[in-house]
Short mmCIF file of C-alpha atoms and ligand atoms in Angstrom, two decimals:
data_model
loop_
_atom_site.label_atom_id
_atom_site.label_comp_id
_atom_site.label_asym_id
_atom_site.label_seq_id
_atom_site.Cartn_x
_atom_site.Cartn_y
_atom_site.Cartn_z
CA UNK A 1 -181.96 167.49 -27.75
CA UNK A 2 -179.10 168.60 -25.59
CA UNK A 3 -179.55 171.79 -23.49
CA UNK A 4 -177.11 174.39 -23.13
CA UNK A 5 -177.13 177.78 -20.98
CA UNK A 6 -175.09 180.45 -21.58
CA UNK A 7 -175.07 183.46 -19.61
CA UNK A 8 -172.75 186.36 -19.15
CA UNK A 9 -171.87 189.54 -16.87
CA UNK A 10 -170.21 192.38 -18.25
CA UNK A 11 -166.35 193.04 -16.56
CA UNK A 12 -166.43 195.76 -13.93
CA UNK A 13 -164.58 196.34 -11.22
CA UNK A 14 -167.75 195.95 -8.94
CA UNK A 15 -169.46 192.88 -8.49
CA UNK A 16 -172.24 193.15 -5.83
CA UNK A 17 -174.79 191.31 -4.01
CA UNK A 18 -177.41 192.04 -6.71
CA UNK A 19 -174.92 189.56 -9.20
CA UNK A 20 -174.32 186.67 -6.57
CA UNK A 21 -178.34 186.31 -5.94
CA UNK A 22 -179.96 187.47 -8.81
CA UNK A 23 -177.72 186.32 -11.70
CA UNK A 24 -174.83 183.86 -10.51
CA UNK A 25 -176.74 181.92 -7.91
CA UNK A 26 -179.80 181.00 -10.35
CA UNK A 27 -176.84 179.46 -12.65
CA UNK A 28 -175.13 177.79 -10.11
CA UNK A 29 -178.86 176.09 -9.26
CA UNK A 30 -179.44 175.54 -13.16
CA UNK A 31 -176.33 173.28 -13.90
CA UNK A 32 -177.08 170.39 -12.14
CA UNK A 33 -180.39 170.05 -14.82
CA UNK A 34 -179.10 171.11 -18.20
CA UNK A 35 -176.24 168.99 -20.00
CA UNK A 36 -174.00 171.98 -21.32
CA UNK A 37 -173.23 175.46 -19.51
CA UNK A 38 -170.84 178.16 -20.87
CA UNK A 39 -170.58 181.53 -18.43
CA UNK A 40 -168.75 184.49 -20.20
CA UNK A 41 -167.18 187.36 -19.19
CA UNK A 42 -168.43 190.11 -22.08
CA UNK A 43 -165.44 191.66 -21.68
CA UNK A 44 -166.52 193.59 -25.81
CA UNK A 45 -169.71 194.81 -24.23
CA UNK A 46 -168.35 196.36 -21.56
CA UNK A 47 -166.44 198.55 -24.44
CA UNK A 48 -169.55 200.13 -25.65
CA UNK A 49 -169.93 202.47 -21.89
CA UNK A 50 -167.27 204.48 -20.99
CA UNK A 51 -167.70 203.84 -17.55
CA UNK A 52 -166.99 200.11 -18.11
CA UNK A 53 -164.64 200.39 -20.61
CA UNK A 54 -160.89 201.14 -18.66
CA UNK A 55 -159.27 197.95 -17.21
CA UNK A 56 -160.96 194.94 -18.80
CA UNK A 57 -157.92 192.65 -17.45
CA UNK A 58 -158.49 193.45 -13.67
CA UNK A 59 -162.06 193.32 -13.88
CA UNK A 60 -162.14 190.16 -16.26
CA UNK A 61 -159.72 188.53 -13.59
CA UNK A 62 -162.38 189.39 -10.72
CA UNK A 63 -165.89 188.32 -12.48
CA UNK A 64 -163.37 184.78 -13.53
CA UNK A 65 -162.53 184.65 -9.81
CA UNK A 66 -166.41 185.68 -8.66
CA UNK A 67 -168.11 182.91 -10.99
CA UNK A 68 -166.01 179.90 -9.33
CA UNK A 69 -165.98 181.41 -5.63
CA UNK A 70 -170.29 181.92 -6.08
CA UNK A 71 -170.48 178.54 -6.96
CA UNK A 72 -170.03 177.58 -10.99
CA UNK A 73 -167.47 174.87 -10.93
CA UNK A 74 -164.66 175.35 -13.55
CA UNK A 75 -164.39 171.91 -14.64
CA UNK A 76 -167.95 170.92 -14.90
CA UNK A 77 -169.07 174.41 -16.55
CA UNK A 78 -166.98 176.16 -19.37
CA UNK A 79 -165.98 179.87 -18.27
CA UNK A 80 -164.25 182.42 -21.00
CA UNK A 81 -163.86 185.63 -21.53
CA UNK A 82 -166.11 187.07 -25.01
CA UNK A 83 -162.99 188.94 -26.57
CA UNK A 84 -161.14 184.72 -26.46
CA UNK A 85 -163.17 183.75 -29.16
CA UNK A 86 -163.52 186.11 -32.45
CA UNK A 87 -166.22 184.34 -33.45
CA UNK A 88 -168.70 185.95 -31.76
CA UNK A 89 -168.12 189.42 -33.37
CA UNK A 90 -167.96 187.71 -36.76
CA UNK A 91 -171.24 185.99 -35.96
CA UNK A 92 -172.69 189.48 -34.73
CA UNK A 93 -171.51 191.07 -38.56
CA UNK A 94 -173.84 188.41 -40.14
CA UNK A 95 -176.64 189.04 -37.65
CA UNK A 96 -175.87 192.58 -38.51
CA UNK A 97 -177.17 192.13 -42.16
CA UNK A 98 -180.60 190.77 -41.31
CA UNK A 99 -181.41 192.49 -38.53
CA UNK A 100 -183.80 195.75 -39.27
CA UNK A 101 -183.63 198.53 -37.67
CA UNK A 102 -186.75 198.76 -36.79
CA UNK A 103 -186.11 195.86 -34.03
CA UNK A 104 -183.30 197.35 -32.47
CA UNK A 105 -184.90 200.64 -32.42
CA UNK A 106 -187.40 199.50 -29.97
CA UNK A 107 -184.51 198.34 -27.02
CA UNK A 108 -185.38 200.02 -24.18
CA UNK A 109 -181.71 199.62 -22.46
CA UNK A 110 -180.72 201.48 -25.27
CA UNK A 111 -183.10 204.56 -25.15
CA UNK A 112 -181.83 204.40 -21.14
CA UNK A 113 -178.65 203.93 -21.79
CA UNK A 114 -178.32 206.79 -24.35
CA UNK A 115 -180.49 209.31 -22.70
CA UNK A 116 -180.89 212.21 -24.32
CA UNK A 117 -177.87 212.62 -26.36
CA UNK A 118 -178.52 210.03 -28.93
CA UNK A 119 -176.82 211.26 -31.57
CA UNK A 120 -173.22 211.28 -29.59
CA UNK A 121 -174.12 207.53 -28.52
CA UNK A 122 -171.88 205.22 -30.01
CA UNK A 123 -172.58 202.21 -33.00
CA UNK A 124 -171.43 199.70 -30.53
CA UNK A 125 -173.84 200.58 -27.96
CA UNK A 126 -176.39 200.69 -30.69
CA UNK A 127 -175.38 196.91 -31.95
CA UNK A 128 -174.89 195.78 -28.47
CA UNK A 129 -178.31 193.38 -28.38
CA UNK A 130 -176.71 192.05 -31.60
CA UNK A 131 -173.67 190.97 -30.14
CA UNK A 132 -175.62 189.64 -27.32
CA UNK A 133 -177.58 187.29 -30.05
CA UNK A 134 -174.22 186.26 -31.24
CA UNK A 135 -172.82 184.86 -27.58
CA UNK A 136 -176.30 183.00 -27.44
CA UNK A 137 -176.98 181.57 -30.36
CA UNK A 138 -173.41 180.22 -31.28
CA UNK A 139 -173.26 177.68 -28.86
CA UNK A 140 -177.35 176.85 -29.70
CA UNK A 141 -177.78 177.86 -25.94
CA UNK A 142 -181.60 176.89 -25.10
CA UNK A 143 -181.53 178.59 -21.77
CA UNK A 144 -180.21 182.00 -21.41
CA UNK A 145 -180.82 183.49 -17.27
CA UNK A 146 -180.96 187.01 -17.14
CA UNK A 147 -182.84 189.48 -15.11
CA UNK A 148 -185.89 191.62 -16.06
CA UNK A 149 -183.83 193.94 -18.00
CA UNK A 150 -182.22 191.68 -20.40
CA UNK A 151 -185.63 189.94 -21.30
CA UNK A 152 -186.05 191.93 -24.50
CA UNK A 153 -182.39 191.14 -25.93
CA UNK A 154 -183.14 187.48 -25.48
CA UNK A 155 -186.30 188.22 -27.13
CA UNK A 156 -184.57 190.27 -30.07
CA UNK A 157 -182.00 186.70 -30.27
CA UNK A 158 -184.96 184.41 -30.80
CA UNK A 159 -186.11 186.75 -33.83
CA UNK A 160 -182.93 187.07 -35.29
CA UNK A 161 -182.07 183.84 -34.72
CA UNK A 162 -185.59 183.39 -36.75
CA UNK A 163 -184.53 185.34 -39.32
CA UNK A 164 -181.56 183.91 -40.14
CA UNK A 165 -183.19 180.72 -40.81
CA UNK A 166 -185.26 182.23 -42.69
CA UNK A 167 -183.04 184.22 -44.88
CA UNK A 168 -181.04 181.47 -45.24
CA UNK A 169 -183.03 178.80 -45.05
CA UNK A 170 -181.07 176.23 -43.49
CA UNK A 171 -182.61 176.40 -40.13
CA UNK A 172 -178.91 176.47 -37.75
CA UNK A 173 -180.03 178.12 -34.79
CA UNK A 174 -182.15 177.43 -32.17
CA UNK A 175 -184.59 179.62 -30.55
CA UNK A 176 -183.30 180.35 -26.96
CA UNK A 177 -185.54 180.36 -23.87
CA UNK A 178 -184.81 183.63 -21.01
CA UNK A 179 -184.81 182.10 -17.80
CA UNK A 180 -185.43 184.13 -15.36
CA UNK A 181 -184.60 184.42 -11.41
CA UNK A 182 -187.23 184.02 -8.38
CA UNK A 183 -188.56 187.62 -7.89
CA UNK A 184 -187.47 187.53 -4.40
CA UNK A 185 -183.50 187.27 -5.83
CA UNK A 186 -184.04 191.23 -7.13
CA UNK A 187 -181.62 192.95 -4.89
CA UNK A 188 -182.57 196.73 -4.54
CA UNK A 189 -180.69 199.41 -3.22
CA UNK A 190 -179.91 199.76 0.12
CA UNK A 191 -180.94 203.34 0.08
CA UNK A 192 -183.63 203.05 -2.15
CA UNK A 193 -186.01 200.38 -2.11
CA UNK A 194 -187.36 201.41 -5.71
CA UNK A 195 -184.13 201.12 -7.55
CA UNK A 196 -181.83 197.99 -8.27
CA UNK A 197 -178.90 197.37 -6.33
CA UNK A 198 -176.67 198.87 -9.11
CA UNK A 199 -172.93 199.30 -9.63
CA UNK A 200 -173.37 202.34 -11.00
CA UNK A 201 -174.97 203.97 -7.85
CA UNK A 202 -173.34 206.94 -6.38
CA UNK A 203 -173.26 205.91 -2.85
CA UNK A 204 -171.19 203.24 -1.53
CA UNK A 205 -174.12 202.53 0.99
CA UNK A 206 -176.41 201.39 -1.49
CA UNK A 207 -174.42 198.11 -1.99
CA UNK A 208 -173.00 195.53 -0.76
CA UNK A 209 -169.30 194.35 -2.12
CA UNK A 210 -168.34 190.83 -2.57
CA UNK A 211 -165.34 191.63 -1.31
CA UNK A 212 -166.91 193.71 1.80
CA UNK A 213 -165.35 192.82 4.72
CA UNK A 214 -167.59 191.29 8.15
CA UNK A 215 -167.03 195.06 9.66
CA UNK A 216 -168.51 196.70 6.28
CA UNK A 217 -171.11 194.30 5.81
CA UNK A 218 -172.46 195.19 9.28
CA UNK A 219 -172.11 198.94 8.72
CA UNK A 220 -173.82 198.71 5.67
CA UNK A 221 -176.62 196.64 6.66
CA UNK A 222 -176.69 198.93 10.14
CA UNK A 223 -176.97 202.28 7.42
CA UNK A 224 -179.75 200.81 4.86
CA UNK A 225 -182.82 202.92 4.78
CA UNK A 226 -185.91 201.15 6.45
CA UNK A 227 -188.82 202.01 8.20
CA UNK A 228 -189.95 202.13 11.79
CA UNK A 229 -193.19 199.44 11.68
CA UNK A 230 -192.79 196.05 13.00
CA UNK A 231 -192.17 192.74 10.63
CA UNK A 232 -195.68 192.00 9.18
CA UNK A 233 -196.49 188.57 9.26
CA UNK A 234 -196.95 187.85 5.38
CA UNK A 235 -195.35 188.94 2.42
CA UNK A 236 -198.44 190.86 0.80
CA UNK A 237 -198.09 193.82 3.55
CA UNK A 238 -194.81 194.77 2.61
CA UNK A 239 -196.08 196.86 -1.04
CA UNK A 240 -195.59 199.80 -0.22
CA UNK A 241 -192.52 199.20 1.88
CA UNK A 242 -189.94 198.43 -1.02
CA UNK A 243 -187.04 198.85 1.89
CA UNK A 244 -188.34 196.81 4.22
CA UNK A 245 -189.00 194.24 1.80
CA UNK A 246 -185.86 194.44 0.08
CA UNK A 247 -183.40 193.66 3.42
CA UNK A 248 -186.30 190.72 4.36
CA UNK A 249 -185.61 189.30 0.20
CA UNK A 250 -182.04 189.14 0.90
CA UNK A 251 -182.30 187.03 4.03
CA UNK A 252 -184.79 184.97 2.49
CA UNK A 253 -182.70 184.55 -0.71
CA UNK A 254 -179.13 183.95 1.18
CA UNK A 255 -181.26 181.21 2.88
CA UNK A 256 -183.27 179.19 0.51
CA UNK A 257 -186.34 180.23 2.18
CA UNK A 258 -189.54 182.36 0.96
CA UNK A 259 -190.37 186.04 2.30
CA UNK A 260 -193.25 184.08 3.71
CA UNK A 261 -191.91 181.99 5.40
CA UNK A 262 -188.80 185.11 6.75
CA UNK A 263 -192.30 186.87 7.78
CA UNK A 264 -194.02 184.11 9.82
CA UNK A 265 -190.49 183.89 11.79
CA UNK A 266 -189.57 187.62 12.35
CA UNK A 267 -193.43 189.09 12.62
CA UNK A 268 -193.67 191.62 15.37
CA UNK A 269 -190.13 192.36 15.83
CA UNK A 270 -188.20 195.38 14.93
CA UNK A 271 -185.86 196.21 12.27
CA UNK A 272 -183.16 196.62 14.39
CA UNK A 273 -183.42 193.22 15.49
CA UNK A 274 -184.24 191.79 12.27
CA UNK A 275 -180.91 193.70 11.11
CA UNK A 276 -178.58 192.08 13.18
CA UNK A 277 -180.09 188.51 12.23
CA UNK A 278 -179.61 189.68 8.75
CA UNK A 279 -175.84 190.72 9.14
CA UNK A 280 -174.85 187.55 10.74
CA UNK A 281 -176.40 185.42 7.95
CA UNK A 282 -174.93 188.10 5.46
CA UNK A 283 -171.42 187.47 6.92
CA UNK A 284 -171.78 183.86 7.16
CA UNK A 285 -173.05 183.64 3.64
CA UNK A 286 -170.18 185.53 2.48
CA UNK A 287 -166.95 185.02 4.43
CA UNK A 288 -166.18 181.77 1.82
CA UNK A 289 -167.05 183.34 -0.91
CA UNK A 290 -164.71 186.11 -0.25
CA UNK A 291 -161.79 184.32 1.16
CA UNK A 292 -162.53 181.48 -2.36
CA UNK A 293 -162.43 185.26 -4.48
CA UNK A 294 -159.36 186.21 -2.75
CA UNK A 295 -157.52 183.00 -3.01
CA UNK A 296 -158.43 182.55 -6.56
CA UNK A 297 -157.62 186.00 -7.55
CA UNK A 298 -153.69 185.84 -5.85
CA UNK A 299 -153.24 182.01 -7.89
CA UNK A 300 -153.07 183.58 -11.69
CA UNK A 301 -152.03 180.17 -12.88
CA UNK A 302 -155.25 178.39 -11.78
CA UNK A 303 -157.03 181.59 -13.55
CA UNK A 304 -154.77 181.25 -16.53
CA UNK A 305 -156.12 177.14 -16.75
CA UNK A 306 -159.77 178.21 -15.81
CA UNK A 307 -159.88 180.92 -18.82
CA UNK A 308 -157.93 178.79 -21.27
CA UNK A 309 -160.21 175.60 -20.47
CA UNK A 310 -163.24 177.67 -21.51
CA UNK A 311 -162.05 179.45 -24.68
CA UNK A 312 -161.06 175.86 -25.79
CA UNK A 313 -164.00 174.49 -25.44
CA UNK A 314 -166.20 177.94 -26.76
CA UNK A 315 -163.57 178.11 -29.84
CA UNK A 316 -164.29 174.58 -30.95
CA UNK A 317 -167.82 174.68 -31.09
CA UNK A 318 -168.16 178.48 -32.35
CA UNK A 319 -165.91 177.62 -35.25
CA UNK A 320 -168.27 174.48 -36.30
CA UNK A 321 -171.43 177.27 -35.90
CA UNK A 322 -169.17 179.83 -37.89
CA UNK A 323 -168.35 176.88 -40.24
CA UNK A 324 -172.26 175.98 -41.41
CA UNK A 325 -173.15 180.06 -40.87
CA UNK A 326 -170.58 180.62 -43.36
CA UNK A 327 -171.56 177.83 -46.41
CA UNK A 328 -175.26 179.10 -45.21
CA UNK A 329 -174.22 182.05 -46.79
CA UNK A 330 -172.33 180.69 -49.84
CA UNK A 331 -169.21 182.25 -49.14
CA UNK A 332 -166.01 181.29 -50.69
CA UNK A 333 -164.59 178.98 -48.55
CA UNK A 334 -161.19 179.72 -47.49
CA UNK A 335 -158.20 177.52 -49.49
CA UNK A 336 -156.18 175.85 -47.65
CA UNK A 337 -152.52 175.23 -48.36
N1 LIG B 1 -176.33 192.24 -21.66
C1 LIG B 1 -176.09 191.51 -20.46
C2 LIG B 1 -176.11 192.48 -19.26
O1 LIG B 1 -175.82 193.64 -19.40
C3 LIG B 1 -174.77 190.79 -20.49
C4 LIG B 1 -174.72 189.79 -21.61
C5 LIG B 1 -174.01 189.90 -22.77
C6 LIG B 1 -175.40 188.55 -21.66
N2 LIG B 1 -174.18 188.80 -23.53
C7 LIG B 1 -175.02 187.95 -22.90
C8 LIG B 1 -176.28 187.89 -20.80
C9 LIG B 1 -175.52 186.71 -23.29
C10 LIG B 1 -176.79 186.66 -21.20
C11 LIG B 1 -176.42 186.07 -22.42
O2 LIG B 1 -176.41 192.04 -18.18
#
């Protein structure tokens, strides 16, 4: 059987250090052992927030710019943007009509995401898990990597996916897999150790911009909330010091190494030393990346090539998908002229 990952990150004019090492850089490490990879931007999911929804072309330009300059490479991988390929809504419509609501009633992003004011929530935030089925299971993608909070809509995908089949009983999709990053690649906040490193944080502080520059990196690093004890010298006695542990993940992630091993070298020191060995790795880590984001996002040819490539490619496998979903379902097929 061929494998296939797809994966996707929702357009926003913020793309942090929480993206590059807990989302992008587990693809990027993924490709070179599955056969098939498709990366989307969701630009149609980012219409169901408000806050996500002004825009899309800016933001869809940077997350198409952040996915090459983190690592995916445009002509071995397939990147497009969601709203390139109408198939995936049409997909969600069927979906739509076998999916109880019972299921999606139980998605916690939802209950979050709505708060208290359900009622004013909107259908598309409601359906959103179902559109997120659709992107997966069109392309038959058996490897979807997401973090923790997207575990349940790959869940939800696997039992639509099931039910389909079932309802129609000619067994098209495949059940996907979540895949799911190294624990030490959750990046927290950087003023709050108990919270994920979040685009939607008020403070500035609390994250760190791809786009950063060397003298806001340092600042940032120099401001993040830790605590005044000494590097312990394994991983287990950092519990209850989510801050601490948080800055000593992100060195250990931006260098392939454990928080172990980050322990056994920095135990007994400081976090003001530690911090400075952490901003010059930081910097290091993320001067190319910036300068590949920049170049890419000034060359809107090359992005023109990148996002046509991919919605070739997605189009021409959703429409054979779209093609046995639709006799699945004994509709009149379309006469042709
Ligand atoms: N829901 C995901 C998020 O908010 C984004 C997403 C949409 C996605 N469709 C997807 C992720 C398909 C993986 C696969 O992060």
């Amino acid at each position: 059987m061929t494998t296939c990952i797809l994966s996707g990150i929702r357009p926003t004019g913020n793309i942090h250090l929480g993206n590059y090492l807990g989302a992008i850089q587990n693809w990027v490490s993924l490709v070179n052992t599955i056969d098939e990879h498709l990366f989307c931007i969701v630009d149609q999911h980012a219409l169901t927030t408000a806050e996500d929804a002004h825009d899309l072309y800016e933001h869809t330009r940077l997350i198409t710019a952040a996915y090459v300059a983190c690592g995916i490479d445009p002509n071995k991988s397939y990147i497009f943007a969601q709203s390139h390929v109408p198939a995936h809504t049409e997909l969600a419509w069927y979906f739509n009509c076998v999916t109880p609501l019972g299921w999606l009633n139980r998605m916690t992003q939802f209950k979050d995401k709505a708060g208290k004011n359900k009622e004013q929530a909107n259908l598309g935030l409601y359906a959103y898990p179902v559109l997120m089925a659709a992107d997966i299971l069109l392309y038959k993608a058996t490897h979807v990597p997401v973090g923790d909070d997207q575990k349940q809509h790959v869940e939800l995908a696997r039992d639509i996916a099931g039910a389909f089949n079932n309802y129609t009983k000619a067994d098209i999709f495949t059940l996907p897999l979540p895949v799911m990053p190294p624990q030490s690649a959750r990046v927290m906040s950087l003023r709050d150790g108990t919270k994920k490193m979040s685009k939607s944080d008020i403070s500035d502080y609390s994250r760190i911009h791809l786009l950063d520059d060397d003298d806001a990196l340092a600042l940032k690093i120099r401001k993040a909330k830790t605590d005044s004890d000494p590097i312990p010298s394994t991983s287990d006695s950092l519990i209850d010091r989510p801050e601490a542990k948080n800055l000593i993940a992100i060195y250990a992630s931006l260098c392939g190494a454990s928080v172990n091993d980050v322990c056994r070298d920095f135990e007994g020191q400081l976090f003001s030393t530690f911090k400075s060995a952490l901003t010059d790795v930081l910097i290091e880590h993320l001067r190319p990346i910036r300068d590949k984001l920049t170049r890419l996002l000034a060359d809107q040819t090359e992005m023109d090539r990148i996002l046509a490539r991919g919605a070739d490619y997605a189009n021409s496998i959703a429409a054979e998908t779209l093609g046995d979903v639709r006799k699945s379902l004994n509709l009149y097929p379309r006469p042709m002229r």
